[in-house]
C-alpha positions as YAML, in Angstrom:
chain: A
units: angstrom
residues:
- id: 1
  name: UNK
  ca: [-4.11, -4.33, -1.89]
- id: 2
  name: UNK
  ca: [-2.59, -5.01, 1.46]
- id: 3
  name: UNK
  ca: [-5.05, -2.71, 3.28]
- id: 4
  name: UNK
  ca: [-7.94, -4.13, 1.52]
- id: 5
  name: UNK
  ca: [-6.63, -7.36, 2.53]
- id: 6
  name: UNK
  ca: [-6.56, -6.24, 6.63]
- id: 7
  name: UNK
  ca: [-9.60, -4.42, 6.51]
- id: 8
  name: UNK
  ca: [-11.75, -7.36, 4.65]
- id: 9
  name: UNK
  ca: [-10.19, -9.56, 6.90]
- id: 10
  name: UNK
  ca: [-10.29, -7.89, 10.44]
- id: 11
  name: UNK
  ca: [-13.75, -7.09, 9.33]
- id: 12
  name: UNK
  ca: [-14.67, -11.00, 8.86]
- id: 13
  name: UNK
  ca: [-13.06, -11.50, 12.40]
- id: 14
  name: UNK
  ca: [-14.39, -8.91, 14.24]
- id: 15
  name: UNK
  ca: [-18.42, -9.56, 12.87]
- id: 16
  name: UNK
  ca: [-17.94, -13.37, 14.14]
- id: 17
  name: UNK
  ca: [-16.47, -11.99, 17.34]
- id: 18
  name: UNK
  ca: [-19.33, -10.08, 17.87]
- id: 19
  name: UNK
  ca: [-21.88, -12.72, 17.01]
- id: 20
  name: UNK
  ca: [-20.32, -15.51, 19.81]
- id: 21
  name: UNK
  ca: [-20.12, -12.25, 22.26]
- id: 22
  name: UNK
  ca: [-24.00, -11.62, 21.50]
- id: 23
  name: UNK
  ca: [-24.26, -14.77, 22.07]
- id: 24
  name: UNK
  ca: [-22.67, -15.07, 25.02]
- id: 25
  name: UNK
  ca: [-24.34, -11.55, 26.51]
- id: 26
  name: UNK
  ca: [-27.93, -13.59, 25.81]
- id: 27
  name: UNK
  ca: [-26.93, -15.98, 28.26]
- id: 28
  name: UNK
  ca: [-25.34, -14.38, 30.92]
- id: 29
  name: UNK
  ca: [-26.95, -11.14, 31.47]
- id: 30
  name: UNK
  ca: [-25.46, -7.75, 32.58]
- id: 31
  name: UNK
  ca: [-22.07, -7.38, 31.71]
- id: 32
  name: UNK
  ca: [-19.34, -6.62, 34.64]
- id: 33
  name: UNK
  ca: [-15.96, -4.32, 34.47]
- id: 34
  name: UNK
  ca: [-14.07, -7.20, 33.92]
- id: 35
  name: UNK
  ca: [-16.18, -8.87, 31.23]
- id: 36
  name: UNK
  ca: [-16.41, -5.58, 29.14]
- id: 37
  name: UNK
  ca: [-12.61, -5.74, 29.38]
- id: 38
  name: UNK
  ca: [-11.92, -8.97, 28.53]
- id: 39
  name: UNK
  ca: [-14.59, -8.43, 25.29]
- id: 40
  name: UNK
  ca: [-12.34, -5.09, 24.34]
- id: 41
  name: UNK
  ca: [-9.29, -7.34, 24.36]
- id: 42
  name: UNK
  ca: [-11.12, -10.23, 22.14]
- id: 43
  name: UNK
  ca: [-12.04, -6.67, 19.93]
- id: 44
  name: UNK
  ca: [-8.19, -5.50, 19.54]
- id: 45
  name: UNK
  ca: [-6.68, -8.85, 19.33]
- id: 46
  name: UNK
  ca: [-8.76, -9.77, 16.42]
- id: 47
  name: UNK
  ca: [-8.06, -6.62, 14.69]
- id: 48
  name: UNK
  ca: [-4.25, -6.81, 14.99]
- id: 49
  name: UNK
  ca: [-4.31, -10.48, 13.98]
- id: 50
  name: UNK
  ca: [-4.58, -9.81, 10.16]
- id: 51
  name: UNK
  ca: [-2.35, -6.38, 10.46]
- id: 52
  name: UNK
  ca: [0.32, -8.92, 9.59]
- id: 53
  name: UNK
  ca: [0.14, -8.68, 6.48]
- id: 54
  name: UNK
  ca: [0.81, -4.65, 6.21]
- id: 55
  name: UNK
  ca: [4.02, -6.12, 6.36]
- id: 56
  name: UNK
  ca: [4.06, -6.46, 2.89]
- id: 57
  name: UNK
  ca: [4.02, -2.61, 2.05]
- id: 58
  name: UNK
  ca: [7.74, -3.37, 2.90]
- id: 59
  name: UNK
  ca: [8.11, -5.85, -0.28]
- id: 60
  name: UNK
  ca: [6.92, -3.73, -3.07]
- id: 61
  name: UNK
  ca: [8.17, -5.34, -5.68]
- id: 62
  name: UNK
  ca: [6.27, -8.26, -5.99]
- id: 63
  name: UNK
  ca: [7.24, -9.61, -9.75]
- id: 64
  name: UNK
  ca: [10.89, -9.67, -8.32]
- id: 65
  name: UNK
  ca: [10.64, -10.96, -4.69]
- id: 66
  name: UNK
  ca: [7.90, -14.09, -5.90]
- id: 67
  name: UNK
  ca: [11.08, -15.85, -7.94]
- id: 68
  name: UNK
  ca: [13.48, -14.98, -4.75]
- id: 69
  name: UNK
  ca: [11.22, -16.63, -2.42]
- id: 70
  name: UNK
  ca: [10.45, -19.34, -5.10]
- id: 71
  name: UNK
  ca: [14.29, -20.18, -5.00]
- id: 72
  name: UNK
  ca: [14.70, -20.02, -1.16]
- id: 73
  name: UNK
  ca: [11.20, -21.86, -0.60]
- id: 74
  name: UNK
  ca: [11.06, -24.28, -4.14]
- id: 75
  name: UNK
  ca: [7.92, -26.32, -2.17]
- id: 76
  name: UNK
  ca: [5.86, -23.50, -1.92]
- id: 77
  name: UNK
  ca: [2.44, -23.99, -4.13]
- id: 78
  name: UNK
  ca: [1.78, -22.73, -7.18]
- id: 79
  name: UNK
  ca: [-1.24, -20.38, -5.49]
- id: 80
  name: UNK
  ca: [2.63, -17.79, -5.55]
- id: 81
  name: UNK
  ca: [2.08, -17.71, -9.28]
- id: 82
  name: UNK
  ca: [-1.16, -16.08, -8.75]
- id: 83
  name: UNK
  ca: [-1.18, -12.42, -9.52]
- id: 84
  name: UNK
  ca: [-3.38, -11.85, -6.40]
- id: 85
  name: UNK
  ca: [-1.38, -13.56, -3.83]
- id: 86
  name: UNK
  ca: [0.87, -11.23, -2.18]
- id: 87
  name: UNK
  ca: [4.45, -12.02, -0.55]
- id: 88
  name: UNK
  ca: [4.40, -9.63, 2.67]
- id: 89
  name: UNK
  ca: [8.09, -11.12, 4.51]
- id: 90
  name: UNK
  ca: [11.29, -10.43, 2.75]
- id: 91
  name: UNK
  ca: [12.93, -13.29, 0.85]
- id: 92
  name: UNK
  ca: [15.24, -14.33, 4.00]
- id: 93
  name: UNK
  ca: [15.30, -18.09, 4.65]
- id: 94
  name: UNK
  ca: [15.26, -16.98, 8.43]
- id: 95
  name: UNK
  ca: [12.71, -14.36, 8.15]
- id: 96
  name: UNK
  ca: [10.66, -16.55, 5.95]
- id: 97
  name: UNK
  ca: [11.16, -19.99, 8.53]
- id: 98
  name: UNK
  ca: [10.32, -17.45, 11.62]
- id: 99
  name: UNK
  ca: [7.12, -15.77, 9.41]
- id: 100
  name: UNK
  ca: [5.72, -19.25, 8.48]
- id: 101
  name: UNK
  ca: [5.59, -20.46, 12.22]
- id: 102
  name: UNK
  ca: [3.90, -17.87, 13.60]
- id: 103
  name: UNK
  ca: [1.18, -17.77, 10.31]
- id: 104
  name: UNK
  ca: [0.63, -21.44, 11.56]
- id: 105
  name: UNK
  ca: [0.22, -20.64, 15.21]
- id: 106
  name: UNK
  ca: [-2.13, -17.71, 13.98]
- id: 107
  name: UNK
  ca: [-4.09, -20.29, 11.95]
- id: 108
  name: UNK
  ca: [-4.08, -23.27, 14.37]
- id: 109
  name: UNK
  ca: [-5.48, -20.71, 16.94]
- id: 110
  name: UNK
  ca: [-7.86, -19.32, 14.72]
- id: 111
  name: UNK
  ca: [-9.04, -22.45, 13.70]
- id: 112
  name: UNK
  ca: [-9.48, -24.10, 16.81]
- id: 113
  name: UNK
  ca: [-10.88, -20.90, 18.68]
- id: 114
  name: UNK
  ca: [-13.62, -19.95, 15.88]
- id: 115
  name: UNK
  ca: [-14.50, -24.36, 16.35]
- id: 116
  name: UNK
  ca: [-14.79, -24.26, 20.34]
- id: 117
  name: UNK
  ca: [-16.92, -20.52, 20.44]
- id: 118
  name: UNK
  ca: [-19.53, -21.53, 17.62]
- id: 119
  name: UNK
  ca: [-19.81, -25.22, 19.60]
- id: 120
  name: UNK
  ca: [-19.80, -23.01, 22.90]
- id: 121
  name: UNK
  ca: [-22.30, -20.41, 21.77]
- id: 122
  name: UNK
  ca: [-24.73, -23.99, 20.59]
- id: 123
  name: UNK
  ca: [-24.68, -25.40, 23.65]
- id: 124
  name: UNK
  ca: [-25.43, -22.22, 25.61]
- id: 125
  name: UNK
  ca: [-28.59, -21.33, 23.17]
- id: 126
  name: UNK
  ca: [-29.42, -24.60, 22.81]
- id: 127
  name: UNK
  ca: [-29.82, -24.82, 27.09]
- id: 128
  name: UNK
  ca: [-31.35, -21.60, 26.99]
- id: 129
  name: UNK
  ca: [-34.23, -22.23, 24.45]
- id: 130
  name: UNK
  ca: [-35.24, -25.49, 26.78]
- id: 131
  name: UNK
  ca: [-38.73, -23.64, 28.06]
- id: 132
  name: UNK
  ca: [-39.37, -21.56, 24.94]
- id: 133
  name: UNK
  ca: [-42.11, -22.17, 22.33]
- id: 134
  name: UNK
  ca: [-41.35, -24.26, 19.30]
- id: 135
  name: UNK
  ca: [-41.35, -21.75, 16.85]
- id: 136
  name: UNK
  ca: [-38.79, -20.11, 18.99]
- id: 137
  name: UNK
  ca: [-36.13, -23.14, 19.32]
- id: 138
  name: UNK
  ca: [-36.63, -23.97, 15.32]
- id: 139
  name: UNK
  ca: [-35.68, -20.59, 14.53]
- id: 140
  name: UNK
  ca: [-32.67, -20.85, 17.13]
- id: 141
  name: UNK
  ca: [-31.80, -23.87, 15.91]
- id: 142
  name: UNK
  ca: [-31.61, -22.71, 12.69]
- id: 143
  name: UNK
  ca: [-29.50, -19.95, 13.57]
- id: 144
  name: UNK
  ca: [-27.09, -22.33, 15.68]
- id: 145
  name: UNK
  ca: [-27.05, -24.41, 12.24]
- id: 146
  name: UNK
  ca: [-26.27, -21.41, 10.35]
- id: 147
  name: UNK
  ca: [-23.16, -20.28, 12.59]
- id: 148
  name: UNK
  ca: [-21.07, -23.98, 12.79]
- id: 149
  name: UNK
  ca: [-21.70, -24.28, 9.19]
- id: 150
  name: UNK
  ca: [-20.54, -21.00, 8.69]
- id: 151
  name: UNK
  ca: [-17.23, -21.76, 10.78]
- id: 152
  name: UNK
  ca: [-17.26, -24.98, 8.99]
- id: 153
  name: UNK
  ca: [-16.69, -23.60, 5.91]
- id: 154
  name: UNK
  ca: [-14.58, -20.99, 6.59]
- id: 155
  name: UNK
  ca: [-12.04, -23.60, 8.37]
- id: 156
  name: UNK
  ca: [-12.18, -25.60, 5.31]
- id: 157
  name: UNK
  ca: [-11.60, -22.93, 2.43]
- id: 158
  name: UNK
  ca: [-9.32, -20.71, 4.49]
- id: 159
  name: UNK
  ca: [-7.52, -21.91, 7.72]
- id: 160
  name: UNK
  ca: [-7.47, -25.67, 6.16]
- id: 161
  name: UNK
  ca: [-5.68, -24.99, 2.98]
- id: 162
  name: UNK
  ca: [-3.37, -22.17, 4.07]
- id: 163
  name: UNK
  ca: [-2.04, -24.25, 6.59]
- id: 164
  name: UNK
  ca: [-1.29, -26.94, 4.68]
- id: 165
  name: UNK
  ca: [0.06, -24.55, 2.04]
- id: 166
  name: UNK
  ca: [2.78, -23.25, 4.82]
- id: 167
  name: UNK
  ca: [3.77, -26.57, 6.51]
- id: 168
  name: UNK
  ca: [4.45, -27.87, 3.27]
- id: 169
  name: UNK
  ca: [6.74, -25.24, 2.60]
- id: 170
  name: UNK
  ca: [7.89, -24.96, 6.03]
- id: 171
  name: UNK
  ca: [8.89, -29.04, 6.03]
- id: 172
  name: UNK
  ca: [9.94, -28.85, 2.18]
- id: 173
  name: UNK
  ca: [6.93, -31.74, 1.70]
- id: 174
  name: UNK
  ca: [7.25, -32.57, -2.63]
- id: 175
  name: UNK
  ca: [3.80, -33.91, -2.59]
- id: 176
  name: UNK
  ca: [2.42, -32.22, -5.97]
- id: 177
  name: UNK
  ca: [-1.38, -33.10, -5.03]
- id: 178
  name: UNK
  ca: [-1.06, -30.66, -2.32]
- id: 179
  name: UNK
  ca: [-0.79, -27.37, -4.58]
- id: 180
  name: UNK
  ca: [-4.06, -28.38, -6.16]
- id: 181
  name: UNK
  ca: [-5.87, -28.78, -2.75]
- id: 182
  name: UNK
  ca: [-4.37, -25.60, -2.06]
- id: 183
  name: UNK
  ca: [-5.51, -23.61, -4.96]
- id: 184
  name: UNK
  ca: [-8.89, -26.02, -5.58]
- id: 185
  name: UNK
  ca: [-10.02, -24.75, -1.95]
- id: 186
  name: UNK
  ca: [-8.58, -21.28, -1.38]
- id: 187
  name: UNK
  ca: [-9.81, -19.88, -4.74]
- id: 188
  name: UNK
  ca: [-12.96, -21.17, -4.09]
- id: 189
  name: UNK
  ca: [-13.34, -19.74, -0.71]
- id: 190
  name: UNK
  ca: [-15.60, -16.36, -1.82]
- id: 191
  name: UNK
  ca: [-18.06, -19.14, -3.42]
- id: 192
  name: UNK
  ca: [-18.53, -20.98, -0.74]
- id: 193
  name: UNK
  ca: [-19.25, -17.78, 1.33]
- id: 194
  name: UNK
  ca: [-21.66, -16.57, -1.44]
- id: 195
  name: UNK
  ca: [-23.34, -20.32, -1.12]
- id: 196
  name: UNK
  ca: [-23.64, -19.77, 2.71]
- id: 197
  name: UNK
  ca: [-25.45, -16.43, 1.80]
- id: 198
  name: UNK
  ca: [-28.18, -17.56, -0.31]
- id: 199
  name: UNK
  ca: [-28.87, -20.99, 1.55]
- id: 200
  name: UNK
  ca: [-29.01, -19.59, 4.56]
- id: 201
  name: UNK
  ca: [-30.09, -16.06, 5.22]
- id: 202
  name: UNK
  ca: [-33.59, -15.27, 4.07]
- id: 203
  name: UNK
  ca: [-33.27, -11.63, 2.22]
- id: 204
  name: UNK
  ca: [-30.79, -13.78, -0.18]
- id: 205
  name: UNK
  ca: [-32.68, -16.56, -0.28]
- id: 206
  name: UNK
  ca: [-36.03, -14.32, -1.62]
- id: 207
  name: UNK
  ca: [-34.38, -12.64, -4.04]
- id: 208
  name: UNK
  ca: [-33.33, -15.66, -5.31]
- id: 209
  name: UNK
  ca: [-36.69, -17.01, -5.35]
- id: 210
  name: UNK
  ca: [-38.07, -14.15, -6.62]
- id: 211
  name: UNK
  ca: [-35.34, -13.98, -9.83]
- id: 212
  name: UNK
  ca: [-35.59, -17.37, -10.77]
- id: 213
  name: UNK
  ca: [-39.67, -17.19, -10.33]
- id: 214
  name: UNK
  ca: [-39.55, -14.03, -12.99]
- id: 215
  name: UNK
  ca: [-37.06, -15.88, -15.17]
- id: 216
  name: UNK
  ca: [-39.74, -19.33, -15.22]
- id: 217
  name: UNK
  ca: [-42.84, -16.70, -15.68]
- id: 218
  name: UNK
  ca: [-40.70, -15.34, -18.51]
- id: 219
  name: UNK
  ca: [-39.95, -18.27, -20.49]
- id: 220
  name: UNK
  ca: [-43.82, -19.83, -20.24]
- id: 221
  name: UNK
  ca: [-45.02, -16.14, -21.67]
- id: 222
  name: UNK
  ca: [-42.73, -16.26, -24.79]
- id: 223
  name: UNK
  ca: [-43.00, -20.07, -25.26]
- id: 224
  name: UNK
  ca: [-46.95, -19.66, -24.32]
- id: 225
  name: UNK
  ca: [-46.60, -16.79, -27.04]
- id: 226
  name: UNK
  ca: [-45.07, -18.92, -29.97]
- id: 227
  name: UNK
  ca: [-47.66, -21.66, -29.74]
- id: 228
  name: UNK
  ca: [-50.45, -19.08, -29.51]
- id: 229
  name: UNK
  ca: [-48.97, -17.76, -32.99]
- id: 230
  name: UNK
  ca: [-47.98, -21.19, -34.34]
- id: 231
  name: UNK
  ca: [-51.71, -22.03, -33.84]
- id: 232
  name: UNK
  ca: [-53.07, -18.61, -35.39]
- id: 233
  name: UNK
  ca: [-51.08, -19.17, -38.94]
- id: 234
  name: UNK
  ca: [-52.21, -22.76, -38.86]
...
């Protein structure tokens, strides 16, 4: 469970990484020493970011240390309950205060850095697509589209809600409303990322055309059927 965890989420960093870097090549050109250094160090630094949370092959005993850190943390949400959240730091009030600052700083960074490179990697397309045809700057603009609404998202169903999740543990906040923005928004983060599939990459969006078109054919051949033999027997 914990390595799925890493590798689904390293993966999720590392393909956005490599979509503002793209981005980024486009516009400047021919990469130098220090560039393709500076890109291997983005690389590695987003990898070991969500490594974290091998931590928890430390803490196997989940069913036992989820009441010990619900005693020494009695704010936490009720996303603990959950049989797939995972509690990777040892139930130590000063291991736990430590862990939950740098999660934040990990988030807040995240956050903030996945914001500026999407708005970075717009205005950079959006200066170089000035002298290109039309059809060329509506599909870039589409794609720009596509990317801040893809950070969009994911700041809202995971950065958003795990941080508030953490400071309101962290500042023992009783504010009961929080827990169900917390679980409302992180459990429905792998919808929203399904939604941002089919409205906005075309393969997705055919086959969706193309199921619900067979499903409508379907249903006017049998109901075209039934009236064909309702007006035979009459």
């Amino acid at each position: 469970m914990y390595v799925v965890y890493f590798v689904a989420s390293a993966s999720c960093l590392l393909i956005f990484c490599n979509r503002i870097l793209g981005i980024l090549n486009m516009y400047k050109g021919d990469k130098s020493v220090i560039r393709k250094i500076l890109e291997f160090l983005v690389y590695v630094t987003a990898f070991l970011f969500p490594a974290t949370v091998l931590y928890g092959l430390k803490v196997p005993d989940q069913s036992a240390v989820k009441p010990m850190t619900r005693q020494i943390a009695p704010y936490y949400p009720d996303c603990l309950d959950d049989s797939n959240v995972i509690v990777f730091i040892s139930p130590d009030p000063k291991k736990l205060k430590n862990s939950l600052i740098f999660y934040l700083c990990y988030l807040l960074a995240l956050a903030i850095a996945s914001i500026l490179s999407a708005h970075l990697a717009y205005h950079l397309l959006s200066r170089r697509m000035t002298h290109q045809s039309e059809k060329t700057r509506r599909m870039h603009l589409k794609f720009n589209r596509r990317t801040l609404l893809q950070v969009l998202i994911d700041t809202c169903f995971t950065s958003i809600p795990f941080t508030v999740s953490n400071m309101a543990t962290l500042f023992h906040w009783q504010v009961p409303e929080l827990t169900y923005f917390v679980d409302v928004m992180s459990k429905n983060s792998p919808t929203a990322c399904i939604v941002i599939l089919f409205l906005y990459y075309d393969p997705y969006q055919k086959w969706l055309l193309d199921t619900f078109q067979i499903v409508f054919l379907r249903k006017n051949r049998v109901s075209a059927t039934g009236t064909m033999v309702k007006s035979a027997e009459t």
